mmCIF file of C-alpha atoms and ligand atoms in Angstrom:
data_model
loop_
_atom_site.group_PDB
_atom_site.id
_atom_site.type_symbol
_atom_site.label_atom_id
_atom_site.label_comp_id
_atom_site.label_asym_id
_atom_site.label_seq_id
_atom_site.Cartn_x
_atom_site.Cartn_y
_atom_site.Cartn_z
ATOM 1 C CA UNK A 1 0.000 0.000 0.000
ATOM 2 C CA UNK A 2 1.329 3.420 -0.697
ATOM 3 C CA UNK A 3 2.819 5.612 2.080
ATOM 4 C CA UNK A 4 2.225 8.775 3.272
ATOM 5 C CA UNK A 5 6.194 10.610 4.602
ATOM 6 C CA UNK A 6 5.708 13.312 7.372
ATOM 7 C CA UNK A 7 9.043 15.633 8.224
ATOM 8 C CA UNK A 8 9.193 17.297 11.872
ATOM 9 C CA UNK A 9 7.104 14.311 12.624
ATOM 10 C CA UNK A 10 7.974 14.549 16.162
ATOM 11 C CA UNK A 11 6.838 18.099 16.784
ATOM 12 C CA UNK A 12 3.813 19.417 17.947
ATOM 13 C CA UNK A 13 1.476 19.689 14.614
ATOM 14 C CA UNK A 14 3.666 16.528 12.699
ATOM 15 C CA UNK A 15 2.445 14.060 15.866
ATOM 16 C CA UNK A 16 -1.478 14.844 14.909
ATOM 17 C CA UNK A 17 -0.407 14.311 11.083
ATOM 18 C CA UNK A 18 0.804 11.205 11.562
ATOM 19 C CA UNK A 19 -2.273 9.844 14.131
ATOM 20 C CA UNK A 20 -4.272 11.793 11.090
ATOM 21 C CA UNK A 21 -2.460 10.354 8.190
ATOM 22 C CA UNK A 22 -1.976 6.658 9.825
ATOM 23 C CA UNK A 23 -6.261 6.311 9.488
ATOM 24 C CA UNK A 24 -5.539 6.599 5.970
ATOM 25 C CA UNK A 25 -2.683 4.456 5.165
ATOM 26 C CA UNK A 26 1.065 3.473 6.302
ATOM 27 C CA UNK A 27 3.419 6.363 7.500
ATOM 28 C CA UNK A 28 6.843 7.052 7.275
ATOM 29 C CA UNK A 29 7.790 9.692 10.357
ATOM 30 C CA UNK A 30 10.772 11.709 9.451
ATOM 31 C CA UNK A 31 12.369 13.703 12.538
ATOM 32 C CA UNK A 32 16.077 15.004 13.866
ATOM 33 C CA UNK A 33 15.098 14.192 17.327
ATOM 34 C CA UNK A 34 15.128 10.735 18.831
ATOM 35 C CA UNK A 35 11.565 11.376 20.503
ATOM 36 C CA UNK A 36 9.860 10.346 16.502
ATOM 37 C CA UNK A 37 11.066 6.817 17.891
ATOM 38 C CA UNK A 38 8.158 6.678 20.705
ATOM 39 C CA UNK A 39 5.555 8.694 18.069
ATOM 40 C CA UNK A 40 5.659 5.845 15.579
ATOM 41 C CA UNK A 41 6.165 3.011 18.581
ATOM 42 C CA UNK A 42 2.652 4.627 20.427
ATOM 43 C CA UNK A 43 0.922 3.991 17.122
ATOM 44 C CA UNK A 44 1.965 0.646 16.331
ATOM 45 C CA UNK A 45 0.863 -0.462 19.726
ATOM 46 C CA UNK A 46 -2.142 1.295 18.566
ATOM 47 C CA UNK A 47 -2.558 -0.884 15.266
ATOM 48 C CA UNK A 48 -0.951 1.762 13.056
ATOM 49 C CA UNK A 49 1.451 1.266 10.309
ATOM 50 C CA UNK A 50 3.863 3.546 11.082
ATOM 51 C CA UNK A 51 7.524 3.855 10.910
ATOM 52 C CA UNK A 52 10.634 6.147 12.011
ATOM 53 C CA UNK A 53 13.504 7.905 10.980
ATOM 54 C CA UNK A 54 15.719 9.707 12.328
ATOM 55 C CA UNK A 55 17.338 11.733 10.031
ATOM 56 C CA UNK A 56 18.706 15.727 9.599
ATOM 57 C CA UNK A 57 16.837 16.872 6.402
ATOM 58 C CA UNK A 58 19.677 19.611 6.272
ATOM 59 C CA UNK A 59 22.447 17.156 5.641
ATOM 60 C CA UNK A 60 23.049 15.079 2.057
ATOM 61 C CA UNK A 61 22.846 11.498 4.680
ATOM 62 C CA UNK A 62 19.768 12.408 6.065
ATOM 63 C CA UNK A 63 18.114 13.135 2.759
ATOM 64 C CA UNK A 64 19.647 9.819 1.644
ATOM 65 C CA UNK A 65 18.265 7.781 4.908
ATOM 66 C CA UNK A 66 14.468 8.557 4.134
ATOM 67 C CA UNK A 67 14.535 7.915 0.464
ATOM 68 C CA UNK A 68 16.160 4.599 1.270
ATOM 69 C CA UNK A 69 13.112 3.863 3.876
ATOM 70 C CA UNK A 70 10.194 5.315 1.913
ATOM 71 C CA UNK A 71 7.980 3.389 -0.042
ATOM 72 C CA UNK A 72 5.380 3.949 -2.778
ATOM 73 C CA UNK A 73 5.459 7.327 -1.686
ATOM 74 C CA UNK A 74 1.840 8.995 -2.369
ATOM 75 C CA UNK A 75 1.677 12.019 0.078
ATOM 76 C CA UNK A 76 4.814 14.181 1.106
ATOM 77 C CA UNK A 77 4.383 16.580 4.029
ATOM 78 C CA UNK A 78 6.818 18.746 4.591
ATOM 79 C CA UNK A 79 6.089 20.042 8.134
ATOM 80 C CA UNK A 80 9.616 20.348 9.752
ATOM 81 C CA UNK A 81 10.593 23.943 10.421
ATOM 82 C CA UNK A 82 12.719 25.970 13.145
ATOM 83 C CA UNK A 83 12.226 30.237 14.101
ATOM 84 C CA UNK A 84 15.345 31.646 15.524
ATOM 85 C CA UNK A 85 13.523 34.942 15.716
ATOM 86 C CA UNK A 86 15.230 39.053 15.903
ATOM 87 C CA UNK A 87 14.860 41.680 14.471
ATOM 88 C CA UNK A 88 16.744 42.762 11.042
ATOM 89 C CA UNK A 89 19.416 44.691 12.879
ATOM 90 C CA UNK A 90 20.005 41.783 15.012
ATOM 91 C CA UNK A 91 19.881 38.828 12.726
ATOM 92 C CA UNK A 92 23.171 36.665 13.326
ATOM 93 C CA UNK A 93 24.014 35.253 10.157
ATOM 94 C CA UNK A 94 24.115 31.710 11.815
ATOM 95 C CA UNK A 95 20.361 32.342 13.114
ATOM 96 C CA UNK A 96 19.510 33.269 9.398
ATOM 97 C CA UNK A 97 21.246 30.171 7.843
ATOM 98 C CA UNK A 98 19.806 27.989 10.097
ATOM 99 C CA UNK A 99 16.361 29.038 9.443
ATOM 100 C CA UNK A 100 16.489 29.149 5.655
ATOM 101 C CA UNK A 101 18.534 25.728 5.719
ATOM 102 C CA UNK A 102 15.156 23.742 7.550
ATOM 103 C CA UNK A 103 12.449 25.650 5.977
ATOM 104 C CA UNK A 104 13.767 25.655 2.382
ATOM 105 C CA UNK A 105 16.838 23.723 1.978
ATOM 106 C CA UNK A 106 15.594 20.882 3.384
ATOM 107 C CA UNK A 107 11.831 21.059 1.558
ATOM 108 C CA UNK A 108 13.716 21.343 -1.739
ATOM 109 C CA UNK A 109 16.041 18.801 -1.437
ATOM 110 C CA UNK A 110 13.672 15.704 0.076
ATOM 111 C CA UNK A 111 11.169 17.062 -2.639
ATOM 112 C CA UNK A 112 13.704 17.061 -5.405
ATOM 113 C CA UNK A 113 14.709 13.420 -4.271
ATOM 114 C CA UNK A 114 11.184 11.838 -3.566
ATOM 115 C CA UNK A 115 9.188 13.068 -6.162
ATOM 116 C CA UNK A 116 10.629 11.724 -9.034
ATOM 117 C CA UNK A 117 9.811 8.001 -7.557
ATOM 118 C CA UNK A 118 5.914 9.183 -5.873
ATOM 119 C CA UNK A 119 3.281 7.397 -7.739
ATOM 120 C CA UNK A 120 0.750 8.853 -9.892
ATOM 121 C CA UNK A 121 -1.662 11.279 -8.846
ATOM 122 C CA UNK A 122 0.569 11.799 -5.712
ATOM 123 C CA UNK A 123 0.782 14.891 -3.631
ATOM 124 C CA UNK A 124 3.448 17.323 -1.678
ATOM 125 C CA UNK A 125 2.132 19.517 1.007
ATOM 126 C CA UNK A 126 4.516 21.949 2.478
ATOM 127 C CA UNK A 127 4.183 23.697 5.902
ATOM 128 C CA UNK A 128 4.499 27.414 5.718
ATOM 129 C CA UNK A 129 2.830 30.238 7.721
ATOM 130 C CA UNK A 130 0.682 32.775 7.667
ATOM 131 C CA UNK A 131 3.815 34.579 9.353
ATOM 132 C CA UNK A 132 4.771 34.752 5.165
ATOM 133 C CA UNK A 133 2.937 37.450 4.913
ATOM 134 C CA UNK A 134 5.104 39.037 7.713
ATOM 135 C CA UNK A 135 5.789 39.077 11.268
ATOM 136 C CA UNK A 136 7.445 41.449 13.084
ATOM 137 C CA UNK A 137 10.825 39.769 14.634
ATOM 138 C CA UNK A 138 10.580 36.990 12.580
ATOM 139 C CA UNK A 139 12.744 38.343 9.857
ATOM 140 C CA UNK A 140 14.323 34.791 8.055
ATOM 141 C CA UNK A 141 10.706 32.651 9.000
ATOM 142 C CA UNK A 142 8.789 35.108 7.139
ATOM 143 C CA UNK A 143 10.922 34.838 4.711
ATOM 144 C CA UNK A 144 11.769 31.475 4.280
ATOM 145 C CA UNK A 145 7.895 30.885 4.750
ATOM 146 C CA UNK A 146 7.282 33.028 1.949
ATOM 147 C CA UNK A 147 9.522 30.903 -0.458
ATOM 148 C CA UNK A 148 7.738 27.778 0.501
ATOM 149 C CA UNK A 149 4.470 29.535 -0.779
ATOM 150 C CA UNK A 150 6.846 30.391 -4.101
ATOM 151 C CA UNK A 151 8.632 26.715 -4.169
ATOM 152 C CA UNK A 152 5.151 25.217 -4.330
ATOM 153 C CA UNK A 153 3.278 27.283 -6.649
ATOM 154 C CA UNK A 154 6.190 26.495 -9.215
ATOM 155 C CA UNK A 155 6.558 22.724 -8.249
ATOM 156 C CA UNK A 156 2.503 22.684 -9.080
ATOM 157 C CA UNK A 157 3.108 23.876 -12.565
ATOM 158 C CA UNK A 158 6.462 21.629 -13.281
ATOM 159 C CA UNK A 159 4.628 18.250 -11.788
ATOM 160 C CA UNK A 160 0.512 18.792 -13.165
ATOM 161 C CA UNK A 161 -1.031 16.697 -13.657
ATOM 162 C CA UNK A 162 0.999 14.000 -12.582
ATOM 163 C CA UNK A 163 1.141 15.358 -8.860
ATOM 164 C CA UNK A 164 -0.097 17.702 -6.752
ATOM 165 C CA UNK A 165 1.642 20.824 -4.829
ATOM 166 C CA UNK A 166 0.215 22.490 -2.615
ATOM 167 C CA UNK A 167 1.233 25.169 0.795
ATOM 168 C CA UNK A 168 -0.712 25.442 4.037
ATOM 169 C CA UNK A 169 -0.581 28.755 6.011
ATOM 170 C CA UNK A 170 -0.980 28.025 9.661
ATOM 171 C CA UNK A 171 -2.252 30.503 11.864
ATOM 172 C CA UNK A 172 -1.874 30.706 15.871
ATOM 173 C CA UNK A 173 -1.806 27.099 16.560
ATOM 174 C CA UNK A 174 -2.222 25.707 19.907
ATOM 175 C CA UNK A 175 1.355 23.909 20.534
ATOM 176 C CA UNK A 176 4.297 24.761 23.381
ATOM 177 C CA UNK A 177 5.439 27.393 21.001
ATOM 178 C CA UNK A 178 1.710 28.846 21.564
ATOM 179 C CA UNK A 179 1.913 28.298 25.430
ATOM 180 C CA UNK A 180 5.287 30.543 25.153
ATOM 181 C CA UNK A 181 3.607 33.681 24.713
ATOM 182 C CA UNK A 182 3.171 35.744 27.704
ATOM 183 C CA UNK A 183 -1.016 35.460 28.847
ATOM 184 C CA UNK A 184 -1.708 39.026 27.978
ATOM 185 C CA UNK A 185 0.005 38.986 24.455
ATOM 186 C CA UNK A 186 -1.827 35.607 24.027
ATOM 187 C CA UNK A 187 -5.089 37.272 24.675
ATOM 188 C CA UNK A 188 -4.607 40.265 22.497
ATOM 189 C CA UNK A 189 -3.711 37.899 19.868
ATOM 190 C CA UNK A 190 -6.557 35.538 19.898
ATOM 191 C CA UNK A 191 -8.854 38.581 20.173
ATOM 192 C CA UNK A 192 -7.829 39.421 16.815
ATOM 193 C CA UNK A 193 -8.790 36.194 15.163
ATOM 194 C CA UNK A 194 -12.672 36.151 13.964
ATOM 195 C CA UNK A 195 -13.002 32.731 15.086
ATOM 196 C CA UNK A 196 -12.057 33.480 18.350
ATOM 197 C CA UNK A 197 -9.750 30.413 19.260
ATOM 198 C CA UNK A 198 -6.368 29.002 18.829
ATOM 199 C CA UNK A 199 -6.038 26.789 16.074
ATOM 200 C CA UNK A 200 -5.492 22.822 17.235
ATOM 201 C CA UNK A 201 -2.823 20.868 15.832
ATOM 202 C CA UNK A 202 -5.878 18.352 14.354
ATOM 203 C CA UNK A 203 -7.169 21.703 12.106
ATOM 204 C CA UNK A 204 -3.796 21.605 10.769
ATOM 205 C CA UNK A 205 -3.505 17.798 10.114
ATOM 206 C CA UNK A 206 -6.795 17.368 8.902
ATOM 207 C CA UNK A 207 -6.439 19.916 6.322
ATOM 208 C CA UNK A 208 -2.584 17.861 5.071
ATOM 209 C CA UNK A 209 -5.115 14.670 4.815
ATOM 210 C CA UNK A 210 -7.892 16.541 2.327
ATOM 211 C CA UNK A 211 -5.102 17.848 0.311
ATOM 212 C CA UNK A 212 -3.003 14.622 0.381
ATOM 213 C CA UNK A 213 -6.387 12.975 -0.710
ATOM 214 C CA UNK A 214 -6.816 13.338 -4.686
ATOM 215 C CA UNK A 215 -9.943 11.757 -4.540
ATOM 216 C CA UNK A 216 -11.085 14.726 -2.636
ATOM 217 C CA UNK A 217 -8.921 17.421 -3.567
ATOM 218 C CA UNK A 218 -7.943 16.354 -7.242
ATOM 219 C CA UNK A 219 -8.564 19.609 -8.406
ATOM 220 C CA UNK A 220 -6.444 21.833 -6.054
ATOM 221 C CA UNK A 221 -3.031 22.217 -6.929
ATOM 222 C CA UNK A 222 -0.770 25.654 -6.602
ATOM 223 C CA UNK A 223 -2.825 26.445 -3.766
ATOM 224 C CA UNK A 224 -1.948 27.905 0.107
ATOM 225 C CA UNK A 225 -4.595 27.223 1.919
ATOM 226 C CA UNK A 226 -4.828 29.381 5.155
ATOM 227 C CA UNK A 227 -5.923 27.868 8.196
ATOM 228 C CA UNK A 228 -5.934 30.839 10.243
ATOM 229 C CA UNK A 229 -9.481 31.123 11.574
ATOM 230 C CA UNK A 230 -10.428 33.722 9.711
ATOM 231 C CA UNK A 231 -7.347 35.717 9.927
ATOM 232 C CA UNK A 232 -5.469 36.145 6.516
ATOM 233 C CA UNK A 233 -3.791 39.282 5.202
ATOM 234 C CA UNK A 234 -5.178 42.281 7.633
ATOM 235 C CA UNK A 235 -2.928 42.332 10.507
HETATM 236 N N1 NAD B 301 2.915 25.960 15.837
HETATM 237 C C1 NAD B 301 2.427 26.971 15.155
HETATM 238 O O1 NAD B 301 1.656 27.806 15.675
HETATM 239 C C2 NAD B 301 2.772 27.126 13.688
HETATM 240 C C3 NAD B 301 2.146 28.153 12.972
HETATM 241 C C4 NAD B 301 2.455 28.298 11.626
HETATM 242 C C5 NAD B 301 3.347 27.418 11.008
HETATM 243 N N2 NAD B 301 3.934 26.454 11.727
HETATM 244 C C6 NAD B 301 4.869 25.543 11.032
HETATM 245 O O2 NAD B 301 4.430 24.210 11.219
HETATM 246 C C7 NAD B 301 5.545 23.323 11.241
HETATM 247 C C8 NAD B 301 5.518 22.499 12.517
HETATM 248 O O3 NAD B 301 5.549 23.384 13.639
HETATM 249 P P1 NAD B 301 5.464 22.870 15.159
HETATM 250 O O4 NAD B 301 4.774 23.898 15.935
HETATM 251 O O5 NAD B 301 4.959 21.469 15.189
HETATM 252 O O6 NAD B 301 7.023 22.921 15.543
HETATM 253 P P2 NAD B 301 7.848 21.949 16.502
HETATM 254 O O7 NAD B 301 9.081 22.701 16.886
HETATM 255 O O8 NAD B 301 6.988 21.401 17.585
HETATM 256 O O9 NAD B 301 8.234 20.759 15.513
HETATM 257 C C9 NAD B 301 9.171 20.873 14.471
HETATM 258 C C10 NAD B 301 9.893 19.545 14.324
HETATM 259 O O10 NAD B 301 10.850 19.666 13.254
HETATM 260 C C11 NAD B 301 11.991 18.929 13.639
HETATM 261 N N3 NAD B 301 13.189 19.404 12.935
HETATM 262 C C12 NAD B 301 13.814 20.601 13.115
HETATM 263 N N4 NAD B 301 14.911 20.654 12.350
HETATM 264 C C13 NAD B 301 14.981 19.485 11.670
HETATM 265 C C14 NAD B 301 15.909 18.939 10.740
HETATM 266 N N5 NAD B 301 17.020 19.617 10.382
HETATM 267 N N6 NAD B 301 15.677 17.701 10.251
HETATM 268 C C15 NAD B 301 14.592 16.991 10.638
HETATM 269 N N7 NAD B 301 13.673 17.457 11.516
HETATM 270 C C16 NAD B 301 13.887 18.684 12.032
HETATM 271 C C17 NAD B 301 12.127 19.162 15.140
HETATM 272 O O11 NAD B 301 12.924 18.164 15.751
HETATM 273 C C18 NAD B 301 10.674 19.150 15.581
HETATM 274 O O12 NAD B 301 10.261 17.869 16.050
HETATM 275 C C19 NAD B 301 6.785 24.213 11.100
HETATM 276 O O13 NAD B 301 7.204 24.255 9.758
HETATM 277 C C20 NAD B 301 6.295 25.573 11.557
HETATM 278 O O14 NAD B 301 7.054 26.622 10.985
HETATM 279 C C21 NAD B 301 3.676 26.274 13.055
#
């Protein structure tokens, strides 16, 4: 059966992918950190097919260790991504690599080297942010968020109709990143979302799983979907 791959798969939004993703099909659970060990081991005591790798997707090997362990690829998810956040003046050039080597490197270089093997009517989803559209302090996210939205339109037209490319713009999502912010920033945050919430980590994932299905989402392809509760390009 053909496999869906999922990249930060041990972080907070890739852990409800894979749960998501698994009800559809075997998973391949792509993460630096040793903790996507326990994600895929939960599952299988759970039933699921799902696998792990460890791998850095910013290093040649690592790129090399999840082509070598995925199979009949049909859904790529590229949802690993760091912020090493300052302001322009007081970007470090390491902080700025660093970003643009996990949010772009490595979604260009496991897409270049999967896709030419993903079966027919097959499908990449990349992780930006609605952060693309700007966000003050995050100078090299918005940034590298923003060429994920570019990558992906481009990728649609190279690879139609054979597969699918397609972006999702998260909003304020409900993860430890979320449960950072001070309470009173929090608030004024969430107040300015129409839908009045956070965003859950299972918004996110079941959004990758419509757009990873063609049967449901043949159609869409080029497209960055914003799951931001209502929030999109005002402020
Ligand atoms: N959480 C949010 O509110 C939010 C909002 C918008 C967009 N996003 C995007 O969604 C994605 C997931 O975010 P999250 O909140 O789950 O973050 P997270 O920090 O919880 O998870 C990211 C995962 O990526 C992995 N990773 C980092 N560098 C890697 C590398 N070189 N190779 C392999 N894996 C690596 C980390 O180990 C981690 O498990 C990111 O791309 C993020 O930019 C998140």
């Amino acid at each position: 059966m053909s496999s869906a791959v999922v990249t930060g798969a041990a972080g907070g939004l890739g852990r409800a992918m894979v749960r998501r993703l698994a009800e559809d099909g075997p998973v391949l659970a792509v993460d630096l950190s040793e903790a996507v060990e326990d994600v895929a081991a939960d599952l299988v005591d759970e039933g699921f097919d799902v696998r792990a790798v460890r791998a850095d997707l910013t290093q040649p090997e690592g790129i090399t260790a999840v082509v070598l362990e995925a199979d009949r690829v049909r859904l790529l998810v590229n949802n690993a991504g760091i912020t090493r956040d300052a302001r322009l003046v007081k970007m470090e050039r390491q902080h700025f690599d660093a970003v643009l080597a996990v949010n772009l490197g490595a979604v260009f270089e496991l897409t270049s080297a999967l896709v030419p093997s993903m079966e027919d009517g097959g499908s990449v989803v990349s992780i930006s942010s609605r952060a693309y559209l700007g966000n003050f302090g995050q100078f090299n996210y918005a940034m590298s968020k923003g060429a994920v939205v570019g990558l992906t339109r481009a990728l649609s037209l190279q690879l139609a109709p054979r597969i699918r490319a397609n972006a999702i713009a998260p909003g304020l999502i409900e993860t430890p990143m979320a449960q950072a912010i001070p309470d009173e920033i929090l608030e004024r945050m969430i107040g300015a979302i129409p839908m009045g919430r956070m965003g859950t980590p299972d918004d996110i994932a079941e959004a990758v799983a419509w757009l990873g299905d063609g049967e449901r989402s043949g159609y869409v392809t080029g497209h960055v979907l914003v799951v931001g509760g209502g929030r999109s390009l005002s402020r």
